[in-house]
Amino acid sequence: MDISDKRENTKRVAKNTLLLFGRTLFMMFIGLLTSRVVFETLGVDDFGLYNVVGGFVSMFTLLTSSMISTSSRFITVELGKKDGDTKTVFSVVLTIQFILSLIIVLLGETFGLWFVNTQLNIDPERMFAANIVYQASLLSFVVNLLSVPYNSAIVAHERMDVYAYMSIFDASVKLLLVVLLKWVPFDKLIFYVIFWLLVDIITRFVYGIFCKRNFEECRFTFLFDKHRFAAMFSFAGWNILGTSASVMSGHGVNILINIFCNTAVNAARGIGCRIDAMLMSFVGNFMTALRPQITKNFSSGNLDYSFSLAMRGAKFSFFLLLLFSMPVLLEMEFLIKLWLGQVPPYTVAFARLSVIYSLLFTFSDVLYSVVNASGRVKEFQIADGILIFLNFPLSYLFLKMNYPPYVTTCIALVISCVCLLVRVLILQKIVGFSFKDYMLRVVLRSIFVAVLSFVIPILLYNSIEASFGRFLLIGFVSVLSTFTVVYVCGLEVAERVFVLDAIRSVWNKLKIGCSKSL
């Protein structure tokens, strides 16, 4: 790949990241504005009920997540080929989704229904509402499952502007929900879940119409391509192993917390996860823009450039999350109180540990992109799945011994460190990814940057009493400290050029946009 192609790819990644970044800022503003009202209106118990029942349905995401990575990988690979048959791939993926939807509905209306009504710790007076939440969540899950091929096509074509436009619709709906939720004369939790189900259905149709009008391959034809079915099921099957372990580590542990504690603790964990999700969305934007480039370059034989993108992606993802999470980590209790008006027990601990976990996970996230691009996922997913699954039995053991519920996230942190080492070693074995370079140039260097960046903000935090002024000061100092340390100590010469090219590209786009508007 020549220099002009690399610069064009850099511009494309920068443009798509900027679009998704703007979308995230907009969504975060609306989300913070509406979340407090939703939390206050539903109350701690109903908010926790929604998290545990909806979380149980989300355990089926082991199928969805595996199919998202499968469909994205196969569609993107076909686009990277000169003679790729994306139409056949799309039709095969959607056919598989229909089959999986039927399986999920069957499991959900038998085992799932029994589990919700007999095993979860739910107030008997709220069982009817719990069942409505369950049915709405199950149907919403199926709708989103059928949307996977269309969303994968949008990402593969790198049309991130579509997500930016849809955020306007999503934000408008959230504002409408807040207004209506305050005034509905019947059960507010039931109204909340049914409203969101309708939104999911509308969103599904909007994405479907857009894809059919803009991408030729997104026209479904029922067909049975034995070779592609076998390849996709093999790829998805091994991904399911790793994803199922992640589901048990996340939603499975949430159910354990419900059994050993109560819905109020589920609410605390849910709040912590929401804060973490908001921060991770910034990193997710960057990786969503970068992932197609990693896959396309790998499939076309540009392995060195693909590995280089992966290493930069991991490092930049960590730095982005560090930039936003540092003031949040330090001022977590103040922010939650400002946001929700109250701080349920264990919320601060759950939130801080979740953010630290996500910082570590940025080193692993990009590795999934490389292994998926290679298609050789078997060994990777077996080792990954076994290690991640250990979080579930270990959490059960420690909760049984009456440790505080946030011990589950501490266990996940330790396992995550071990998983990172194993993932890089396996990737080195199957595709030649350098373990030494990754650990020294990415992981250890990034951790060193994080430690240096925290020094001044922590000194300020410990020397000034809690107040809104301290929060603003720490936020400003944290951003300045992180930017300085990252640029001086975190980036190599080539990476500085990469960043400057991306900034220059974004700046030129903004100047062109402003001149056109004038």
Coordinates of C-alpha atoms in Angstrom, one line a residue:
M1 CA 0.0 0.0 0.0
D2 CA 1.5 3.4 -1.1
I3 CA 1.6 6.6 1.0
S4 CA -1.4 8.2 -0.8
D5 CA -3.6 5.2 0.0
K6 CA -2.5 5.3 3.7
R7 CA -3.3 9.0 3.9
E8 CA -6.7 8.4 2.3
N9 CA -7.5 5.7 4.8
T10 CA -6.4 8.0 7.6
K11 CA -8.7 10.7 6.3
R12 CA -11.6 8.3 6.1
V13 CA -11.0 7.0 9.6
A14 CA -10.7 10.6 10.9
K15 CA -13.9 11.7 9.1
N16 CA -15.9 8.7 10.4
T17 CA -14.5 9.1 13.9
L18 CA -15.5 12.8 13.9
L19 CA -19.1 12.0 12.8
L20 CA -19.5 9.3 15.4
F21 CA -17.8 11.5 18.0
G22 CA -20.2 14.3 17.4
R23 CA -23.1 11.8 17.5
T24 CA -21.8 10.5 20.9
L25 CA -21.5 14.0 22.4
F26 CA -25.1 14.8 21.4
M27 CA -26.4 11.5 22.7
M28 CA -24.5 11.8 25.9
F29 CA -26.0 15.3 26.6
I30 CA -29.5 14.0 26.0
G31 CA -28.8 10.9 27.9
L32 CA -27.6 12.7 31.0
L33 CA -30.6 15.1 30.7
T34 CA -33.1 12.3 30.6
S35 CA -31.6 9.6 32.7
R36 CA -32.1 11.4 36.0
V37 CA -35.8 11.9 35.2
V38 CA -36.2 8.2 34.3
F39 CA -34.4 7.1 37.4
E40 CA -36.4 9.3 39.7
T41 CA -39.7 8.4 38.0
L42 CA -39.2 4.7 38.0
G43 CA -37.6 4.6 41.4
V44 CA -34.6 2.5 42.6
D45 CA -36.5 -0.8 42.7
D46 CA -38.2 -0.6 39.3
F47 CA -35.0 0.6 37.8
G48 CA -33.2 -2.4 39.3
L49 CA -36.1 -4.7 38.1
Y50 CA -35.7 -3.4 34.6
N51 CA -31.9 -4.0 34.7
V52 CA -32.2 -7.6 36.0
V53 CA -35.1 -8.8 33.8
G54 CA -33.8 -7.0 30.7
G55 CA -30.4 -8.2 31.5
F56 CA -31.6 -11.8 31.6
V57 CA -33.0 -11.4 28.1
S58 CA -29.7 -9.9 27.1
M59 CA -28.0 -13.2 28.0
F60 CA -29.2 -14.3 24.5
T61 CA -26.7 -11.7 23.1
L62 CA -24.3 -14.6 22.8
L63 CA -26.1 -15.3 19.6
T64 CA -26.4 -11.7 18.5
S65 CA -22.8 -10.7 19.3
S66 CA -21.4 -13.7 17.5
M67 CA -23.6 -12.9 14.4
I68 CA -22.6 -9.2 14.5
S69 CA -18.9 -10.1 14.3
T70 CA -19.6 -12.8 11.7
S71 CA -21.7 -10.7 9.4
S72 CA -19.4 -7.7 9.7
R73 CA -16.4 -9.8 9.0
F74 CA -17.8 -11.7 5.9
I75 CA -19.4 -8.6 4.4
T76 CA -16.3 -6.5 4.9
V77 CA -14.0 -9.2 3.5
E78 CA -16.1 -9.4 0.4
L79 CA -15.9 -5.7 -0.1
G80 CA -12.1 -5.9 0.3
K81 CA -12.0 -8.4 -2.7
K82 CA -12.1 -7.2 -6.3
D83 CA -14.7 -9.8 -7.2
G84 CA -16.5 -10.1 -3.9
D85 CA -20.1 -11.5 -3.8
T86 CA -21.6 -9.3 -1.1
K87 CA -25.2 -10.0 -2.2
T88 CA -25.0 -13.7 -1.5
V89 CA -23.2 -13.1 1.8
F90 CA -25.9 -10.7 2.9
S91 CA -28.8 -13.1 2.0
V92 CA -27.1 -16.0 3.8
V93 CA -26.5 -13.9 6.9
L94 CA -30.2 -12.7 7.0
T95 CA -31.4 -16.3 6.5
I96 CA -29.3 -17.4 9.5
Q97 CA -30.8 -14.5 11.5
F98 CA -34.3 -15.7 10.8
I99 CA -33.4 -19.2 12.0
L100 CA -31.8 -17.9 15.1
S101 CA -34.8 -15.7 15.9
L102 CA -37.1 -18.7 15.9
I103 CA -34.7 -20.6 18.2
I104 CA -34.5 -17.6 20.6
V105 CA -38.3 -17.2 20.8
L106 CA -38.6 -20.9 21.6
L107 CA -36.0 -20.8 24.3
G108 CA -37.4 -17.5 25.7
E109 CA -41.0 -18.6 25.9
T110 CA -40.0 -21.9 27.7
F111 CA -36.9 -21.9 29.8
G112 CA -36.6 -18.1 30.0
L113 CA -40.2 -17.6 31.2
W114 CA -39.8 -20.3 33.8
F115 CA -36.6 -18.7 35.1
V116 CA -38.0 -15.2 35.4
N117 CA -41.1 -16.4 37.3
T118 CA -39.5 -18.9 39.6
Q119 CA -35.8 -18.0 40.2
L120 CA -35.3 -14.3 40.2
N121 CA -35.6 -12.2 43.4
I122 CA -38.7 -10.1 42.5
D123 CA -41.4 -8.5 44.6
P124 CA -44.6 -10.6 44.1
E125 CA -46.6 -7.4 43.5
R126 CA -44.3 -6.6 40.6
M127 CA -44.4 -10.0 38.8
F128 CA -46.9 -8.8 36.2
A129 CA -44.7 -5.8 35.4
A130 CA -41.7 -8.1 35.3
N131 CA -43.4 -10.3 32.8
I132 CA -44.3 -7.4 30.5
V133 CA -40.7 -6.2 30.7
Y134 CA -39.5 -9.7 29.8
Q135 CA -41.8 -10.1 26.8
A136 CA -41.1 -6.6 25.5
S137 CA -37.3 -7.1 26.0
L138 CA -37.5 -10.5 24.2
L139 CA -39.3 -9.0 21.2
S140 CA -37.0 -6.1 21.1
F141 CA -34.1 -8.5 21.1
V142 CA -35.4 -10.4 18.1
V143 CA -36.0 -7.1 16.2
N144 CA -32.4 -6.0 16.8
L145 CA -31.2 -9.5 15.8
L146 CA -32.8 -9.1 12.4
S147 CA -31.2 -5.7 12.1
V148 CA -27.7 -7.1 12.4
P149 CA -27.0 -7.6 8.6
Y150 CA -28.2 -4.1 7.7
N151 CA -26.1 -2.5 10.4
S152 CA -23.1 -4.6 9.4
A153 CA -23.5 -3.4 5.8
I154 CA -23.5 0.3 7.0
V155 CA -20.3 -0.3 9.0
A156 CA -18.6 -2.3 6.2
H157 CA -19.4 0.6 3.7
E158 CA -18.1 3.0 6.3
R159 CA -21.3 5.2 6.1
M160 CA -21.0 6.5 9.7
D161 CA -23.0 9.6 8.8
V162 CA -26.1 7.4 9.0
Y163 CA -25.6 6.8 12.7
A164 CA -25.1 10.5 13.2
Y165 CA -28.4 11.3 11.6
M166 CA -30.2 8.5 13.5
S167 CA -28.9 10.0 16.7
I168 CA -31.2 13.0 16.2
F169 CA -34.2 10.8 15.9
D170 CA -33.0 8.8 19.0
A171 CA -32.5 11.9 21.1
S172 CA -35.9 13.3 20.1
V173 CA -37.5 10.1 21.2
K174 CA -35.7 10.2 24.5
L175 CA -37.0 13.7 25.2
L176 CA -40.5 12.7 24.3
L177 CA -40.2 9.7 26.6
V178 CA -39.2 11.9 29.5
V179 CA -42.2 14.2 29.0
L180 CA -44.7 11.3 28.6
L181 CA -43.2 9.2 31.5
K182 CA -44.0 12.0 34.0
W183 CA -47.7 12.1 33.0
V184 CA -48.8 8.6 32.1
P185 CA -51.7 7.5 34.3
F186 CA -50.7 3.8 34.4
D187 CA -47.7 1.7 35.3
K188 CA -44.6 3.8 34.3
L189 CA -42.2 0.8 33.9
I190 CA -44.6 -1.0 31.5
F191 CA -45.0 2.2 29.5
Y192 CA -41.2 2.6 29.4
V193 CA -40.4 -0.8 28.0
I194 CA -43.3 -0.8 25.4
F195 CA -42.3 2.7 24.2
W196 CA -38.7 1.5 23.6
L197 CA -39.9 -1.6 21.8
L198 CA -41.8 0.6 19.4
V199 CA -38.7 2.8 18.9
D200 CA -36.6 -0.4 18.1
I201 CA -39.2 -1.5 15.5
I202 CA -39.2 2.0 13.8
T203 CA -35.3 2.1 13.9
R204 CA -35.2 -1.3 12.3
F205 CA -37.3 -0.2 9.4
V206 CA -35.4 3.0 8.9
Y207 CA -32.1 1.2 8.6
G208 CA -33.6 -1.5 6.4
I209 CA -35.0 1.1 3.9
F210 CA -31.7 3.1 3.8
C211 CA -29.7 -0.1 3.1
K212 CA -32.0 -1.3 0.4
R213 CA -31.9 2.1 -1.4
N214 CA -28.1 2.6 -1.1
F215 CA -26.4 -0.8 -1.1
E216 CA -27.1 -3.2 -3.9
E217 CA -26.4 -6.3 -1.9
C218 CA -29.1 -5.5 0.7
R219 CA -31.9 -7.1 -1.2
F220 CA -32.8 -10.4 0.5
T221 CA -33.2 -13.5 -1.5
F222 CA -33.8 -16.8 0.3
L223 CA -31.0 -19.2 -0.7
F224 CA -29.0 -22.0 0.7
D225 CA -25.3 -21.8 -0.1
K226 CA -23.9 -24.8 1.6
H227 CA -20.3 -23.6 1.5
R228 CA -21.1 -20.2 3.0
F229 CA -23.5 -21.5 5.6
A230 CA -20.8 -23.9 6.8
A231 CA -18.1 -21.2 6.9
M232 CA -20.3 -18.7 8.7
F233 CA -21.7 -21.3 11.2
S234 CA -18.1 -22.5 12.0
F235 CA -16.9 -18.9 12.5
A236 CA -20.0 -17.9 14.5
G237 CA -19.9 -21.2 16.5
W238 CA -16.4 -20.5 17.9
N239 CA -17.4 -16.9 18.5
I240 CA -20.4 -18.0 20.5
L241 CA -18.0 -19.9 22.8
G242 CA -16.2 -16.7 23.7
T243 CA -19.4 -14.5 23.7
S244 CA -21.3 -16.9 26.0
A245 CA -18.5 -16.7 28.5
S246 CA -18.7 -12.8 28.3
V247 CA -22.5 -13.0 28.8
M248 CA -22.1 -15.2 31.9
S249 CA -19.4 -12.8 33.2
G250 CA -21.8 -9.8 32.7
H251 CA -25.5 -10.6 32.8
G252 CA -24.9 -14.0 34.6
V253 CA -23.1 -12.2 37.4
N254 CA -25.9 -9.6 37.5
I255 CA -28.4 -12.5 38.2
L256 CA -26.1 -13.8 40.9
I257 CA -26.1 -10.3 42.5
N258 CA -29.9 -10.3 42.4
I259 CA -30.1 -13.8 44.1
F260 CA -27.6 -12.9 46.8
C261 CA -28.6 -9.2 47.2
N262 CA -31.7 -7.4 45.8
T263 CA -32.8 -5.2 43.0
A264 CA -31.4 -2.1 44.6
V265 CA -27.9 -3.5 44.2
N266 CA -28.8 -4.4 40.6
A267 CA -29.7 -0.7 40.2
A268 CA -26.3 0.3 41.6
R269 CA -24.5 -2.0 39.2
G270 CA -26.7 -0.8 36.3
I271 CA -25.9 2.9 37.0
G272 CA -22.2 2.1 37.1
C273 CA -22.5 0.2 33.8
R274 CA -24.3 3.1 32.2
I275 CA -21.6 5.6 33.2
D276 CA -19.0 3.2 31.8
A277 CA -21.0 2.7 28.6
M278 CA -21.1 6.5 28.0
L279 CA -17.3 6.7 28.3
M280 CA -16.7 3.6 26.2
S281 CA -19.0 5.0 23.4
F282 CA -16.2 7.4 22.5
V283 CA -13.7 4.5 22.1
G284 CA -16.4 2.5 20.3
N285 CA -16.7 5.3 17.8
F286 CA -13.0 5.2 17.0
M287 CA -12.9 1.4 16.7
T288 CA -16.1 1.3 14.6
A289 CA -14.4 3.6 12.1
L290 CA -11.1 1.7 12.2
R291 CA -12.3 -1.9 12.2
P292 CA -13.3 -2.1 8.5
Q293 CA -9.8 -0.8 7.6
I294 CA -8.1 -3.5 9.6
T295 CA -10.3 -6.2 8.0
K296 CA -10.0 -4.9 4.4
N297 CA -6.2 -4.6 4.6
F298 CA -5.8 -8.0 6.2
S299 CA -8.1 -9.7 3.5
S300 CA -6.1 -8.0 0.7
G301 CA -2.8 -9.2 2.1
N302 CA -1.5 -5.9 3.7
L303 CA -0.8 -7.7 7.0
D304 CA 1.9 -5.3 8.2
Y305 CA -0.3 -2.3 7.7
S306 CA -3.3 -4.1 9.3
F307 CA -1.2 -4.9 12.4
S308 CA 0.1 -1.3 12.5
L309 CA -3.5 -0.1 12.4
A310 CA -4.4 -2.5 15.2
M311 CA -1.6 -1.3 17.5
R312 CA -2.4 2.3 16.9
G313 CA -6.0 1.6 17.4
A314 CA -5.4 0.0 20.8
K315 CA -3.1 2.8 22.0
F316 CA -5.4 5.6 20.7
S317 CA -8.5 3.8 22.2
F318 CA -6.8 3.7 25.6
F319 CA -5.7 7.4 25.4
L320 CA -9.2 8.5 24.4
L321 CA -10.8 6.6 27.2
L322 CA -8.2 7.9 29.7
L323 CA -8.9 11.5 28.6
F324 CA -12.6 11.2 29.4
S325 CA -12.4 8.8 32.3
M326 CA -9.7 10.5 34.5
P327 CA -11.9 13.3 35.9
V328 CA -14.9 10.9 36.1
L329 CA -12.9 8.3 38.1
L330 CA -11.7 11.0 40.6
E331 CA -15.1 12.8 41.0
M332 CA -17.4 9.8 40.6
E333 CA -19.4 10.3 43.8
F334 CA -19.9 14.0 43.1
L335 CA -21.0 13.3 39.5
I336 CA -23.5 10.6 40.4
K337 CA -25.0 12.8 43.1
L338 CA -25.2 15.8 40.7
W339 CA -26.6 13.5 38.0
L340 CA -29.2 11.4 40.0
G341 CA -29.7 13.4 43.2
Q342 CA -28.8 10.3 45.3
V343 CA -26.1 7.6 45.4
P344 CA -27.4 4.0 46.0
P345 CA -25.0 1.8 48.0
Y346 CA -22.1 0.4 46.1
T347 CA -22.7 2.6 43.0
V348 CA -19.4 4.5 43.2
A349 CA -17.4 1.3 43.7
F350 CA -19.2 -0.5 40.8
A351 CA -18.7 2.6 38.5
R352 CA -15.0 3.1 39.3
L353 CA -14.1 -0.5 38.9
S354 CA -16.1 -0.8 35.6
V355 CA -14.2 2.2 34.1
I356 CA -10.9 0.7 35.1
Y357 CA -12.0 -2.6 33.5
S358 CA -12.9 -0.9 30.3
L359 CA -9.5 0.9 30.2
L360 CA -7.8 -2.5 30.3
F361 CA -10.2 -3.9 27.8
T362 CA -9.2 -1.3 25.1
F363 CA -6.0 -3.3 24.8
S364 CA -8.0 -6.5 23.9
D365 CA -10.8 -5.0 21.8
V366 CA -8.6 -4.5 18.7
L367 CA -7.2 -8.0 19.0
Y368 CA -10.7 -9.4 18.2
S369 CA -10.7 -7.3 15.0
V370 CA -7.4 -8.9 13.9
V371 CA -8.4 -12.5 14.7
N372 CA -11.8 -12.1 13.1
A373 CA -10.2 -10.6 10.0
S374 CA -8.0 -13.7 9.8
G375 CA -10.9 -16.1 10.2
R376 CA -8.9 -18.4 12.5
V377 CA -10.9 -17.9 15.6
K378 CA -11.0 -21.5 17.1
E379 CA -8.0 -21.5 19.3
F380 CA -8.4 -17.9 20.3
Q381 CA -12.1 -18.3 21.4
I382 CA -11.5 -21.6 23.3
A383 CA -8.8 -20.1 25.5
D384 CA -10.6 -16.7 25.8
G385 CA -14.0 -18.4 26.7
I386 CA -12.5 -20.6 29.4
L387 CA -10.8 -17.8 31.1
I388 CA -13.7 -15.3 31.0
F389 CA -16.2 -17.9 32.2
L390 CA -14.2 -18.3 35.4
N391 CA -15.7 -15.0 36.5
F392 CA -19.1 -16.6 37.0
P393 CA -18.1 -19.5 39.4
L394 CA -15.5 -17.3 41.3
S395 CA -18.2 -14.6 41.7
Y396 CA -20.6 -17.2 43.1
L397 CA -17.9 -18.4 45.5
F398 CA -17.0 -14.9 46.8
L399 CA -20.6 -13.8 47.1
K400 CA -21.4 -17.0 49.0
M401 CA -18.6 -16.0 51.4
N402 CA -20.4 -12.6 52.0
Y403 CA -17.9 -10.4 50.2
P404 CA -19.4 -7.1 49.0
P405 CA -21.1 -7.4 45.6
Y406 CA -18.5 -5.2 43.8
V407 CA -16.0 -8.1 44.4
T408 CA -17.4 -9.5 41.1
T409 CA -15.9 -6.6 39.1
C410 CA -12.5 -7.0 41.0
I411 CA -12.5 -10.7 39.9
A412 CA -13.2 -9.6 36.3
L413 CA -10.3 -7.2 36.4
V414 CA -7.8 -9.9 37.4
I415 CA -9.1 -12.3 34.8
S416 CA -9.0 -9.5 32.1
C417 CA -5.2 -9.1 32.8
V418 CA -4.6 -12.8 32.3
C419 CA -6.8 -12.9 29.2
L420 CA -4.8 -10.0 27.6
L421 CA -1.5 -11.9 27.8
V422 CA -3.1 -15.1 26.4
R423 CA -4.9 -13.3 23.6
V424 CA -1.7 -11.7 22.3
L425 CA 0.3 -14.9 22.6
I426 CA -2.3 -16.8 20.6
L427 CA -2.5 -14.1 18.0
Q428 CA 1.3 -14.2 17.6
K429 CA 1.1 -18.0 17.0
I430 CA -1.7 -17.9 14.4
V431 CA -1.0 -14.8 12.4
G432 CA 2.5 -13.6 13.4
F433 CA 1.3 -10.6 15.5
S434 CA 4.3 -9.5 17.6
F435 CA 3.8 -10.2 21.4
K436 CA 6.9 -8.2 22.4
D437 CA 6.1 -5.1 20.3
Y438 CA 2.5 -5.0 21.5
M439 CA 3.3 -5.4 25.2
L440 CA 6.2 -2.9 25.2
R441 CA 5.0 -0.3 22.6
V442 CA 1.3 -0.4 23.4
V443 CA 0.4 -1.9 26.8
L444 CA 3.3 -0.9 29.1
R445 CA 3.8 2.4 27.4
S446 CA 0.1 3.3 27.8
I447 CA 0.0 2.3 31.4
F448 CA 3.1 4.5 32.0
V449 CA 1.3 7.4 30.4
A450 CA -1.7 6.8 32.6
V451 CA 0.3 6.8 35.8
L452 CA 2.1 10.1 34.9
S453 CA -1.2 11.7 33.8
F454 CA -2.8 11.0 37.1
V455 CA -0.1 12.6 39.3
I456 CA -1.2 16.3 39.3
P457 CA -5.0 15.6 39.2
I458 CA -4.7 13.3 42.3
L459 CA -2.7 15.9 44.2
L460 CA -5.4 18.5 43.5
Y461 CA -8.2 16.0 44.4
N462 CA -6.6 15.3 47.8
S463 CA -5.9 19.0 48.6
I464 CA -9.2 20.6 47.7
E465 CA -12.6 20.0 49.3
A466 CA -15.4 18.5 47.1
S467 CA -17.3 21.2 45.1
F468 CA -18.4 22.0 41.6
G469 CA -15.4 24.2 41.3
R470 CA -13.0 21.4 42.2
F471 CA -14.7 19.2 39.6
L472 CA -14.2 21.8 36.9
L473 CA -10.6 22.4 37.9
I474 CA -9.8 18.7 37.9
G475 CA -11.5 18.2 34.6
F476 CA -9.4 21.0 33.0
V477 CA -6.2 19.8 34.6
S478 CA -6.8 16.2 33.7
V479 CA -7.4 17.0 30.0
L480 CA -4.3 19.2 29.9
S481 CA -2.2 16.7 31.7
T482 CA -3.3 13.7 29.6
F483 CA -2.8 15.6 26.3
T484 CA 0.7 16.7 27.3
V485 CA 1.9 13.3 28.6
V486 CA 0.3 11.4 25.7
Y487 CA 2.0 13.6 23.0
V488 CA 5.4 13.7 24.7
C489 CA 5.6 10.1 26.1
G490 CA 2.8 8.1 24.6
L491 CA 3.2 8.6 20.8
E492 CA 6.0 7.5 18.5
V493 CA 7.1 9.7 15.6
A494 CA 5.0 7.9 13.0
E495 CA 2.0 8.1 15.3
R496 CA 2.4 11.8 15.8
V497 CA 2.3 12.1 12.0
F498 CA -0.8 9.9 11.9
V499 CA -2.5 12.1 14.5
L500 CA -1.5 15.4 12.8
D501 CA -2.7 14.0 9.4
A502 CA -6.0 13.1 11.0
I503 CA -6.4 16.6 12.7
R504 CA -5.4 18.3 9.5
S505 CA -8.0 16.3 7.5
V506 CA -10.7 17.1 10.0
W507 CA -9.7 20.8 10.1
N508 CA -9.9 21.0 6.3
K509 CA -13.3 19.4 6.3
L510 CA -14.5 21.9 8.8
K511 CA -13.1 24.9 6.8
I512 CA -14.8 23.6 3.6
G513 CA -18.1 23.1 5.5
C514 CA -17.9 26.6 7.0
S515 CA -17.1 28.3 3.6
K516 CA -20.0 26.5 2.0
S517 CA -22.4 27.6 4.7
L518 CA -21.3 31.2 4.2

